[in-house]
Tab-separated table of C-alpha atoms in Angstrom:
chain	number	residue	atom	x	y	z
A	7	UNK	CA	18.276	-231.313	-104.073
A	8	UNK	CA	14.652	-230.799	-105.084
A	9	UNK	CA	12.568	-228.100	-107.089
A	10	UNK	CA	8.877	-227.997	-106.719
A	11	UNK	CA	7.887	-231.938	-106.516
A	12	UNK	CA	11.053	-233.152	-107.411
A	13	UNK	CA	12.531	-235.642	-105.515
A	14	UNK	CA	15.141	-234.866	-103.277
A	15	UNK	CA	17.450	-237.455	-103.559
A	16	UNK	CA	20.004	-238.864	-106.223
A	17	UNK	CA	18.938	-239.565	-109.398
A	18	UNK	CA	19.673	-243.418	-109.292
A	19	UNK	CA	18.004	-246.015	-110.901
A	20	UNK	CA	17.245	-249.768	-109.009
A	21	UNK	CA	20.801	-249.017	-106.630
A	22	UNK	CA	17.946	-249.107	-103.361
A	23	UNK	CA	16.120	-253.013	-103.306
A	24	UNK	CA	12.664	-252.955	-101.427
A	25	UNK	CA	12.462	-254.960	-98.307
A	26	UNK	CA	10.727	-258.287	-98.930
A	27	UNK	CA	6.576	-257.544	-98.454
A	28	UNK	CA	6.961	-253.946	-98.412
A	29	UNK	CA	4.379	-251.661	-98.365
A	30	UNK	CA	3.838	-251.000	-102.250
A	31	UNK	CA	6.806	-248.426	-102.923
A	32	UNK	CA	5.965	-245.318	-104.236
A	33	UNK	CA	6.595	-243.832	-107.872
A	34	UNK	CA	7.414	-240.570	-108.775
A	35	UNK	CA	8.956	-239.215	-111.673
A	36	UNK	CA	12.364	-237.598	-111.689
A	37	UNK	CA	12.907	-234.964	-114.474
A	38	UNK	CA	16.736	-234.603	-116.509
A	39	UNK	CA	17.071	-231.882	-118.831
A	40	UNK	CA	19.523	-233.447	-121.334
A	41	UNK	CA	21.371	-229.933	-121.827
A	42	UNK	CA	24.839	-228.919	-119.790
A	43	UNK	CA	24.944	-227.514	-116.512
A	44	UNK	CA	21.652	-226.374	-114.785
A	45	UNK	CA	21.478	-224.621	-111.095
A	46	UNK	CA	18.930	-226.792	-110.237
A	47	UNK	CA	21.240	-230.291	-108.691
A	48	UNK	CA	18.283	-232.369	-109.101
A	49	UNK	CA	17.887	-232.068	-112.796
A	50	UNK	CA	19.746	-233.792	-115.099
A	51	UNK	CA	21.946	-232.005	-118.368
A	52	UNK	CA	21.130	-233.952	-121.137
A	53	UNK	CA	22.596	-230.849	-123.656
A	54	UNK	CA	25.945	-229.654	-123.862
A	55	UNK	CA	25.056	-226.021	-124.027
A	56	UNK	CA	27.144	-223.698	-126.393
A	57	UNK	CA	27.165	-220.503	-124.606
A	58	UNK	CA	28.657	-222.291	-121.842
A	59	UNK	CA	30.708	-224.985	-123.003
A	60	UNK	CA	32.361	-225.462	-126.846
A	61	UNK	CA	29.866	-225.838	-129.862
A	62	UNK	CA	31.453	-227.706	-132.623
A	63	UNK	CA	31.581	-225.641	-135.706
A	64	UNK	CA	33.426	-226.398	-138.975
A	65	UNK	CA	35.302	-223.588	-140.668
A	66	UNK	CA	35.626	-225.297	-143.250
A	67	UNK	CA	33.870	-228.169	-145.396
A	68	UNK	CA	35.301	-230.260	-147.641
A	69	UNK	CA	38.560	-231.146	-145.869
A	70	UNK	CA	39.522	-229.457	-142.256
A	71	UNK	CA	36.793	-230.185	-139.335
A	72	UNK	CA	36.441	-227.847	-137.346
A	73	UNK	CA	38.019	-226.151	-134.651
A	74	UNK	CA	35.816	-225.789	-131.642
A	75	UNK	CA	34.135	-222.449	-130.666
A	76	UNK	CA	31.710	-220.805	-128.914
A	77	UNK	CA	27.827	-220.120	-129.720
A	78	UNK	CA	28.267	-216.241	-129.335
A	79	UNK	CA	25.743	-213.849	-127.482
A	80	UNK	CA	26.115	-210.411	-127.374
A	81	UNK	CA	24.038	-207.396	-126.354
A	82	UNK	CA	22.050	-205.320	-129.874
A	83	UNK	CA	20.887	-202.556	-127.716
A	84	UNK	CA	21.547	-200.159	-124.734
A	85	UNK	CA	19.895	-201.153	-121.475
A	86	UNK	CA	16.729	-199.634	-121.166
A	87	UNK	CA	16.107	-197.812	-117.124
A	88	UNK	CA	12.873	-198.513	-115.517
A	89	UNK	CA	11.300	-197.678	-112.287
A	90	UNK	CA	11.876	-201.092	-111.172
A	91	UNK	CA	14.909	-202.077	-113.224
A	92	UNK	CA	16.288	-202.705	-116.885
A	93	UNK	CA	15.212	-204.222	-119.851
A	94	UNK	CA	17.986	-206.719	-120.867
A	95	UNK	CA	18.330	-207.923	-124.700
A	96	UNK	CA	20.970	-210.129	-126.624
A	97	UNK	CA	22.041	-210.871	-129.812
A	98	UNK	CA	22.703	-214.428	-130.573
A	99	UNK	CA	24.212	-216.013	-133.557
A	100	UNK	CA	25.253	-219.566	-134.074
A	101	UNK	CA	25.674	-222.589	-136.372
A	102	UNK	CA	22.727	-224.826	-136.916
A	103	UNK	CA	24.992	-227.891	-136.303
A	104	UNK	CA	26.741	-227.084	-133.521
A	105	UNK	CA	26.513	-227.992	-129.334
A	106	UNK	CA	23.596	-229.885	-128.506
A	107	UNK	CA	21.759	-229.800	-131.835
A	108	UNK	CA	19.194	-232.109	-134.460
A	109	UNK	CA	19.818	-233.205	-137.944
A	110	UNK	CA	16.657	-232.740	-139.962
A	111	UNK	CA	15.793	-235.270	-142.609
A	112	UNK	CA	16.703	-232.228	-145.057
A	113	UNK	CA	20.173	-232.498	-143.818
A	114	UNK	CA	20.992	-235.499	-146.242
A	115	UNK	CA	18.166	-236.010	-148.094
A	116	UNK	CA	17.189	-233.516	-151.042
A	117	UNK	CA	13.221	-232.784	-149.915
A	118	UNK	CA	13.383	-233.973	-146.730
A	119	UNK	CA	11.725	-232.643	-143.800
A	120	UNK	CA	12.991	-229.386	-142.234
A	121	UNK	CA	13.537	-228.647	-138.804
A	122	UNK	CA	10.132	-226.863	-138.623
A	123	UNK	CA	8.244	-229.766	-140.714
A	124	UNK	CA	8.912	-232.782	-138.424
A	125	UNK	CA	5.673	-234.079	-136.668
A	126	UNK	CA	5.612	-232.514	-133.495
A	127	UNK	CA	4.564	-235.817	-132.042
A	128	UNK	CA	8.083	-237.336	-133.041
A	129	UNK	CA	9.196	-235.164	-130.485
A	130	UNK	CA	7.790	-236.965	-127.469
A	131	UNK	CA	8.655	-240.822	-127.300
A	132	UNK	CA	10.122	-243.399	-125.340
A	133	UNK	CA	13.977	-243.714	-124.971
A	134	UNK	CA	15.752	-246.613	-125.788
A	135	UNK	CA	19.000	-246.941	-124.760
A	136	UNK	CA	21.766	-249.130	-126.478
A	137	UNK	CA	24.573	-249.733	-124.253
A	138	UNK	CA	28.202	-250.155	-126.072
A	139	UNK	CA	30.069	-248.023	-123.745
A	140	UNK	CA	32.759	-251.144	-123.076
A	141	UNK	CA	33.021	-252.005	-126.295
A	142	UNK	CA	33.956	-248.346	-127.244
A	143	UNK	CA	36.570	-248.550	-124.733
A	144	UNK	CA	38.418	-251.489	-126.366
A	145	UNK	CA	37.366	-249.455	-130.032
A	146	UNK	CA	37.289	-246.268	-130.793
A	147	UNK	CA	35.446	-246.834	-133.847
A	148	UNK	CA	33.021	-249.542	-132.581
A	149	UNK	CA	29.687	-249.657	-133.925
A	150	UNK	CA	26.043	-250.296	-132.785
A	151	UNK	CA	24.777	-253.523	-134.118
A	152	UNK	CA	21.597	-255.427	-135.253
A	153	UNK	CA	22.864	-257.595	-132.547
A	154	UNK	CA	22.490	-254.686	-129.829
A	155	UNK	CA	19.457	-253.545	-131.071
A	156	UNK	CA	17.698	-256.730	-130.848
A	157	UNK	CA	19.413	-257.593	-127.509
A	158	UNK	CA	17.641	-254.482	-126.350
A	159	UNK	CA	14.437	-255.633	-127.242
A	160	UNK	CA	15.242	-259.108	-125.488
A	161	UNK	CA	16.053	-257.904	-122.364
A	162	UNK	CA	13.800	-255.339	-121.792
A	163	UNK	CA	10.529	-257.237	-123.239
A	164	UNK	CA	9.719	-254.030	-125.514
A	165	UNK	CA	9.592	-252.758	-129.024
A	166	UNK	CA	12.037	-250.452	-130.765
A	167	UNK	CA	9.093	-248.565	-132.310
A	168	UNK	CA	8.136	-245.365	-131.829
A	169	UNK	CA	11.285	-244.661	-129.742
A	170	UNK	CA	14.139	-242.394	-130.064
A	171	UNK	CA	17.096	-244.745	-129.856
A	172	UNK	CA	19.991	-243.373	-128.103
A	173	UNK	CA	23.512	-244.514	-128.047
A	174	UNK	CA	25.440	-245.076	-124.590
A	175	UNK	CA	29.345	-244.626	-125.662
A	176	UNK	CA	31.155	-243.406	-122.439
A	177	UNK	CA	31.851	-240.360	-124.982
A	178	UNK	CA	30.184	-237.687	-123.241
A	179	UNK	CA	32.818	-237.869	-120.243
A	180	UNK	CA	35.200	-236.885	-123.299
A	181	UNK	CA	33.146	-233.531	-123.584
A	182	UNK	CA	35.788	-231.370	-122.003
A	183	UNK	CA	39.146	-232.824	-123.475
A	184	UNK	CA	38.493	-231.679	-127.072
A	185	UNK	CA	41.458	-234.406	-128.060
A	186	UNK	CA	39.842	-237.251	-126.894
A	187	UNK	CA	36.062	-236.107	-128.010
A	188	UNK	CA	37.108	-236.118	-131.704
A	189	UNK	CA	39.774	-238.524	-131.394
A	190	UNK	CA	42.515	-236.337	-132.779
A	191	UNK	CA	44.094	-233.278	-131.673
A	192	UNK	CA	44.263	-232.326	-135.527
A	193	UNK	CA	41.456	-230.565	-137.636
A	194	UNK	CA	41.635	-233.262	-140.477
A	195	UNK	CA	38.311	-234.502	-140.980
A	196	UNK	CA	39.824	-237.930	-142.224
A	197	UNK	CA	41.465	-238.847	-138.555
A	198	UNK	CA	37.895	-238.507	-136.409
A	199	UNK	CA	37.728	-241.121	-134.411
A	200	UNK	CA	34.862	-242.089	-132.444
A	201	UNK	CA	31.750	-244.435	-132.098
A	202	UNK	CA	28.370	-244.759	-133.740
A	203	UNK	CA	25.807	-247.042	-135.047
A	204	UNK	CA	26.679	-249.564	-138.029
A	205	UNK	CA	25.429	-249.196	-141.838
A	206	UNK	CA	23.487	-252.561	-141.581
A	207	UNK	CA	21.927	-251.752	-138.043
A	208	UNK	CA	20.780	-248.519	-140.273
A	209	UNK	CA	19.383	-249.999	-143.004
A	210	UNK	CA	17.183	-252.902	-140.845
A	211	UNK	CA	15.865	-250.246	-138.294
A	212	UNK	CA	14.129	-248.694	-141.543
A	213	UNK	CA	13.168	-252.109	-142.536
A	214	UNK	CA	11.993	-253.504	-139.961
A	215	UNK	CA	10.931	-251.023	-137.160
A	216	UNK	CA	9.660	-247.184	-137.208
A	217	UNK	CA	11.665	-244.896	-135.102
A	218	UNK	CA	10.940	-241.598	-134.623
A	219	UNK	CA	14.824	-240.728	-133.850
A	220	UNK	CA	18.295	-241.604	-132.971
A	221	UNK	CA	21.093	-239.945	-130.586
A	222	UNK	CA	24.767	-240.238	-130.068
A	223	UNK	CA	26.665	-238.880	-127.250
A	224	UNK	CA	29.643	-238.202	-129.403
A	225	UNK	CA	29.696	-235.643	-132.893
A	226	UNK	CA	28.268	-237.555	-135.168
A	227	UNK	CA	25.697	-240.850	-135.453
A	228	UNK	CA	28.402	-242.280	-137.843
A	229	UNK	CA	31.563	-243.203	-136.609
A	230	UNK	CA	34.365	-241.174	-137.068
A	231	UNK	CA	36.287	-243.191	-139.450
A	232	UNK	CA	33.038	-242.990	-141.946
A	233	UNK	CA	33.880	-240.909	-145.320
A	234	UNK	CA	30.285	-241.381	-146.668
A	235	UNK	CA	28.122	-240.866	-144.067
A	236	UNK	CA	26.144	-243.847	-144.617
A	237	UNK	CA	23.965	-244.104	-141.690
A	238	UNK	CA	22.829	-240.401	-142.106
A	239	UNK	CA	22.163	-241.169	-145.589
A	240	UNK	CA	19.721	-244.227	-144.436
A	241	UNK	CA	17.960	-242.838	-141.682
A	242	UNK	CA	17.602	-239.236	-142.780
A	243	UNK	CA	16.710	-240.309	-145.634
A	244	UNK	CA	13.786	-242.254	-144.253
A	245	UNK	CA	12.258	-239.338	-142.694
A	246	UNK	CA	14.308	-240.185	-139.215
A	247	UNK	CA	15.853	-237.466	-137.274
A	248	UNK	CA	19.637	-237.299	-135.436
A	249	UNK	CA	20.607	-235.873	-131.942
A	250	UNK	CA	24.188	-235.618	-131.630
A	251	UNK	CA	26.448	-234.306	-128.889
A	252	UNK	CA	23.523	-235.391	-126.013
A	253	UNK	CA	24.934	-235.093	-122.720
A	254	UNK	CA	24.324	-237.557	-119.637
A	255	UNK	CA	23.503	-240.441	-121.478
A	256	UNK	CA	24.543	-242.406	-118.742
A	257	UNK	CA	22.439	-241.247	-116.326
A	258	UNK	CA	19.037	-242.788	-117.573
A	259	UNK	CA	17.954	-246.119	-117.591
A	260	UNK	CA	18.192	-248.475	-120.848
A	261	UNK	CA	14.233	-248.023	-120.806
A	262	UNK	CA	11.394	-246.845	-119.008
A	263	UNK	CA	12.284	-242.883	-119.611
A	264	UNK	CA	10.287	-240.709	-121.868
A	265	UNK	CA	11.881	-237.763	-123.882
A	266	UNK	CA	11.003	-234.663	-124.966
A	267	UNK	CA	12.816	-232.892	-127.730
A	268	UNK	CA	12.830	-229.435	-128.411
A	269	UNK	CA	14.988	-227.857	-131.176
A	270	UNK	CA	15.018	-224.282	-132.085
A	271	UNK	CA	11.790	-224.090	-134.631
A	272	UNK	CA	14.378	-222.287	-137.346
A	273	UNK	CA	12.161	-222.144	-141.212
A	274	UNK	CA	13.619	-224.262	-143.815
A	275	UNK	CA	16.790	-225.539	-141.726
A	276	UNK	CA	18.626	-228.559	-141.937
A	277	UNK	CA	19.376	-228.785	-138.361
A	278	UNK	CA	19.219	-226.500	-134.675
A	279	UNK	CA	20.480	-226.321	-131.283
A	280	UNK	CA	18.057	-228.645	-129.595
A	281	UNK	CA	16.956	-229.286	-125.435
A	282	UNK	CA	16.253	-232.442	-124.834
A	283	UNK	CA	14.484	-233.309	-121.167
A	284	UNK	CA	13.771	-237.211	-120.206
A	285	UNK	CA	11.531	-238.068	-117.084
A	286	UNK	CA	11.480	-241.744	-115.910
A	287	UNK	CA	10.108	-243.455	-112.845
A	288	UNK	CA	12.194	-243.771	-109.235
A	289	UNK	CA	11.014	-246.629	-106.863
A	290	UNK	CA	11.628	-245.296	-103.300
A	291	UNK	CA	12.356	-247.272	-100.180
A	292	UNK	CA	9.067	-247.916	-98.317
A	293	UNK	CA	8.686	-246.172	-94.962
A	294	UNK	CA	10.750	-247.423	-92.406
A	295	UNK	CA	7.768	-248.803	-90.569
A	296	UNK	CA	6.899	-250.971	-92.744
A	297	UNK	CA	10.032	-252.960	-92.587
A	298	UNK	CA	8.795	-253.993	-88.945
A	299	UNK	CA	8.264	-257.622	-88.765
């Protein structure tokens, strides 16, 4: 289940309990690439991954979203024989805002940051991870509170600055049935229906705390139902990026894992396919001799 140093065990997070007095356990550090579908069991997809799975892609703007397709590759020259093999080149073309991918600042705000102006250090922070996943069951359109957000803080004893805040919905199971992921089977715009965070929780994280980011499991880091686009329009706006479409949300603790986020470095853009990985600690089970009494 391991590469390299990796552990090679399930990726699970305080399911094994120390025996009292133990020995003290040892830490390692687990890596997840937030992206779909790796070879490698041990790591984590964290990024649903266009060439594999569906980007989402509007045709068309102002009233029809978007029917799903695919981030196309193709080859732009022959195959080129070595003596010991081929050279192997693609073309690839895609949407900025499809898949996997990061809103900008520029992507709401006129003279906001581009893709390739965002502090590179925004890019590496802690995760913190705001669970609503059963009230999104009961509500498709549920929304991310103040009340979450500082619950967050309570329970885990630290600050929302500095982080990139990301938003556990249950959505990303809904990757593959495209029906359930937008919340219609119809490419209306006006009948998306899915979760996000609310306009107030917006407008006091850029009051009163400095994140670096936000992320969403599900298309957008409005809800569906939104017509304005409010909490773009507040956090972009205040120089604070969106990930949308992450994959595996579930599969990190609400804190404790670090993230790294990587999108395409595309000049002047509003957005770009993005990989995201997150590393956090394991605790493993002492050695079994030191459960001897």
């Amino acid at each position: 289940m391991g590469r390299g140093g990796l552990i090679a065990r399930p990726l699970l997070w305080g399911r094994r309990t120390p025996a009292r007095n133990p020995t003290p356990p040892k830490i390692r550090h687990a890596w997840g690439l937030l992206h779909a579908h790796t070879q490698w069991p041990n790591i984590l997809p964290l990024v649903w991954s266009g060439s594999l799975e569906r980007g989402c892609q509007p045709r068309r703007r102002p009233r029809h979203l978007t029917v799903v397709q695919n981030y196309e590759v193709r080859p732009n020259i022959a195959l080129v024989l070595l003596e010991n093999g081929t050279i192997q080149s693609e073309e690839y073309s895609s949407a900025t805002h499809v898949g996997t991918h990061m809103d900008a600042p520029a992507h709401f705000a006129r003279g906001g940051l581009t893709i390739d102006q965002i502090p590179v250090h925004r890019f590496i922070a802690a995760a913190a991870i705001i669970d609503i996943t059963a009230r999104a069951q009961l509500d498709r359109d549920a929304e991310a509170t103040v009340e979450d957000l500082l619950h967050w803080e309570s329970i885990t004893g630290q600050t929302l600055d500095e982080t990139v805040i990301l938003l556990k919905t249950g959505w990303g199971k809904k990757w593959n049935n495209r029906t359930d992921f937008f919340g219609t089977p119809e490419n209306d715009a006006t009948k998306l229906h899915f979760p996000g965070l609310a306009p107030d929780a917006a407008t006091w994280l850029v009051e009163n705390r400095n994140i670096y980011g936000i992320g969403t499991e599900a298309l957008s880091i409005d809800k569906g139902a939104t017509r304005t686009y409010p909490v773009h329009q507040t956090l972009l706006g205040h120089g604070i990026y969106g990930l949308e479409n992450v994959a595996n949300v579930d599969k990190i603790p609400i804190y404790g894992a670090k993230l790294y986020v990587m999108p395409m470095k595309i000049g002047r853009a509003s957005g770009a396919p993005t990989r995201i990985i997150a590393t956090y600690p394991i605790i493993l089970d002492p050695p079994a001799s030191s459960n001897l009494v």
